[in-house]
C-alpha positions as a printed Julia matrix, in Angstrom:
136×3 Matrix{Float64}:
 -55.8    31.99  -71.51
 -57.66   32.93  -68.94
 -58.7    36.45  -68.03
 -57.24   38.51  -64.88
 -59.23   38.58  -61.93
 -61.15   42.03  -60.8
 -60.6    43.11  -58.08
 -62.2    41.14  -55.06
 -62.62   38.14  -57.34
 -61.29   34.43  -56.82
 -59.53   34.08  -60.06
 -60.6    31.95  -62.51
 -59.22   28.17  -63.37
 -59.27   26.7   -66.15
 -61.35   23.42  -65.51
 -59.79   20.38  -64.73
 -61.36   16.98  -66.55
 -62.87   14.8   -64.09
 -61.56   11.61  -62.98
 -62.2     8.67  -64.68
 -62.03    4.79  -63.19
 -60.27    1.73  -65.51
 -61.59   -1.93  -63.77
 -60.44   -4.95  -66.11
 -62.86   -8.07  -66.14
 -61.35  -10.28  -63.33
 -60.85  -14.01  -64.42
 -63.39  -16.46  -62.53
 -62.6   -17.02  -59.0
 -60.36  -20.16  -58.12
 -61.04  -22.22  -55.13
 -57.76  -22.76  -53.86
 -55.98  -19.74  -52.61
 -52.52  -18.69  -55.18
 -50.35  -18.26  -51.75
 -51.14  -20.39  -48.08
 -51.5   -18.67  -44.71
 -50.82  -14.61  -46.0
 -53.78  -12.86  -45.53
 -54.29  -11.03  -49.21
 -56.23   -8.01  -49.21
 -59.64   -8.89  -50.72
 -59.74  -12.59  -49.97
 -61.89  -14.57  -48.35
 -61.72  -14.59  -44.86
 -62.31  -18.77  -43.72
 -64.35  -18.6   -40.21
 -62.83  -21.38  -39.02
 -58.58  -20.44  -39.52
 -60.22  -17.24  -37.72
 -60.79  -18.85  -34.75
 -57.7   -20.34  -35.03
 -55.89  -17.58  -35.09
 -57.89  -15.72  -32.58
 -56.96  -19.55  -30.53
 -53.29  -19.2   -31.43
 -53.12  -15.64  -30.38
 -55.13  -16.42  -26.56
 -52.61  -19.48  -26.2
 -49.13  -17.68  -27.05
 -50.25  -14.37  -25.04
 -51.07  -16.96  -21.73
 -47.48  -18.1   -22.44
 -45.63  -14.6   -22.95
 -47.81  -13.82  -19.4
 -46.59  -17.01  -17.35
 -43.13  -16.86  -18.47
 -43.22  -13.24  -17.41
 -44.54  -13.87  -14.67
 -42.51  -17.0   -13.45
 -39.58  -15.2   -14.14
 -40.05  -12.55  -11.98
 -40.87  -15.0    -8.82
 -37.26  -16.55   -9.72
 -35.43  -13.93  -10.5
 -37.04  -12.16   -6.91
 -36.5   -15.91   -4.99
 -32.92  -15.2    -6.52
 -32.59  -11.86   -4.99
 -33.99  -12.54   -1.4
 -31.54  -15.63   -1.04
 -29.1   -13.67   -1.92
 -29.38  -10.48    0.93
 -31.1   -12.93    3.26
 -28.18  -16.26    3.57
 -25.85  -14.71    5.86
 -22.73  -15.93    5.0
 -22.32  -15.15    0.96
 -21.26  -11.64    1.84
 -17.55  -13.52    3.58
 -17.24  -16.37    1.05
 -15.33  -14.5    -1.9
 -13.36  -15.58   -4.93
 -11.35  -14.31   -6.36
 -11.13  -11.33   -4.08
 -14.87  -10.59   -4.94
 -17.79  -11.1    -2.71
 -20.07  -14.51   -3.21
 -23.36  -11.84   -2.89
 -21.95   -9.77   -6.17
 -21.21  -12.65   -7.98
 -24.26  -14.41   -7.76
 -26.09  -11.09   -8.19
 -23.98  -10.71  -11.37
 -23.75  -14.0   -12.99
 -26.58  -15.66  -11.92
 -29.26  -14.19  -13.79
 -27.8   -14.94  -17.2
 -28.84  -18.48  -17.44
 -31.9   -18.11  -15.77
 -32.59  -15.44  -18.83
 -31.64  -18.39  -20.89
 -33.41  -21.14  -19.87
 -36.78  -19.13  -19.14
 -35.96  -18.08  -22.76
 -35.27  -21.33  -24.69
 -38.3   -22.61  -22.94
 -40.41  -19.82  -24.14
 -38.99  -20.44  -27.55
 -39.67  -23.91  -27.73
 -43.95  -23.43  -26.39
 -44.74  -21.04  -28.39
 -43.29  -23.21  -31.83
 -45.19  -26.4   -30.32
 -48.61  -24.28  -30.41
 -47.77  -23.17  -34.04
 -47.17  -26.06  -34.65
 -50.32  -26.73  -33.49
 -52.55  -24.71  -34.91
 -50.99  -25.33  -38.57
 -52.01  -29.28  -37.75
 -55.7   -28.06  -37.23
 -55.84  -25.76  -39.16
 -54.43  -27.83  -42.35
 -56.49  -30.82  -41.58
 -59.56  -28.8   -42.61
């Protein structure tokens, strides 16, 4: 047991054991990694693969920014067409003006087209990346 602390002194603590690091002998390094496409901590980084990965990320960023810019342009043109074409308010379908129907439903096919184009192009970029990586 420890002695009670005197007035103004910090109480004494029992000494804690020091930490010990336990290690095992590691087997010899393999030439081929166990898994492909997963970055394991401590695994050697292949310089060529890192370059290809950066190129893929730049390509995907360019694709995303281009898709967003194209989508914004098409939406603005569609909105301006609805606003500036004078006959859209006078034409009615099912009791609703054509300009309202265009604003309500014309954007969905545009969104779908851009989504499909983006997904196909992104998949093509990734396929090209895998072909370049596997060629080495």
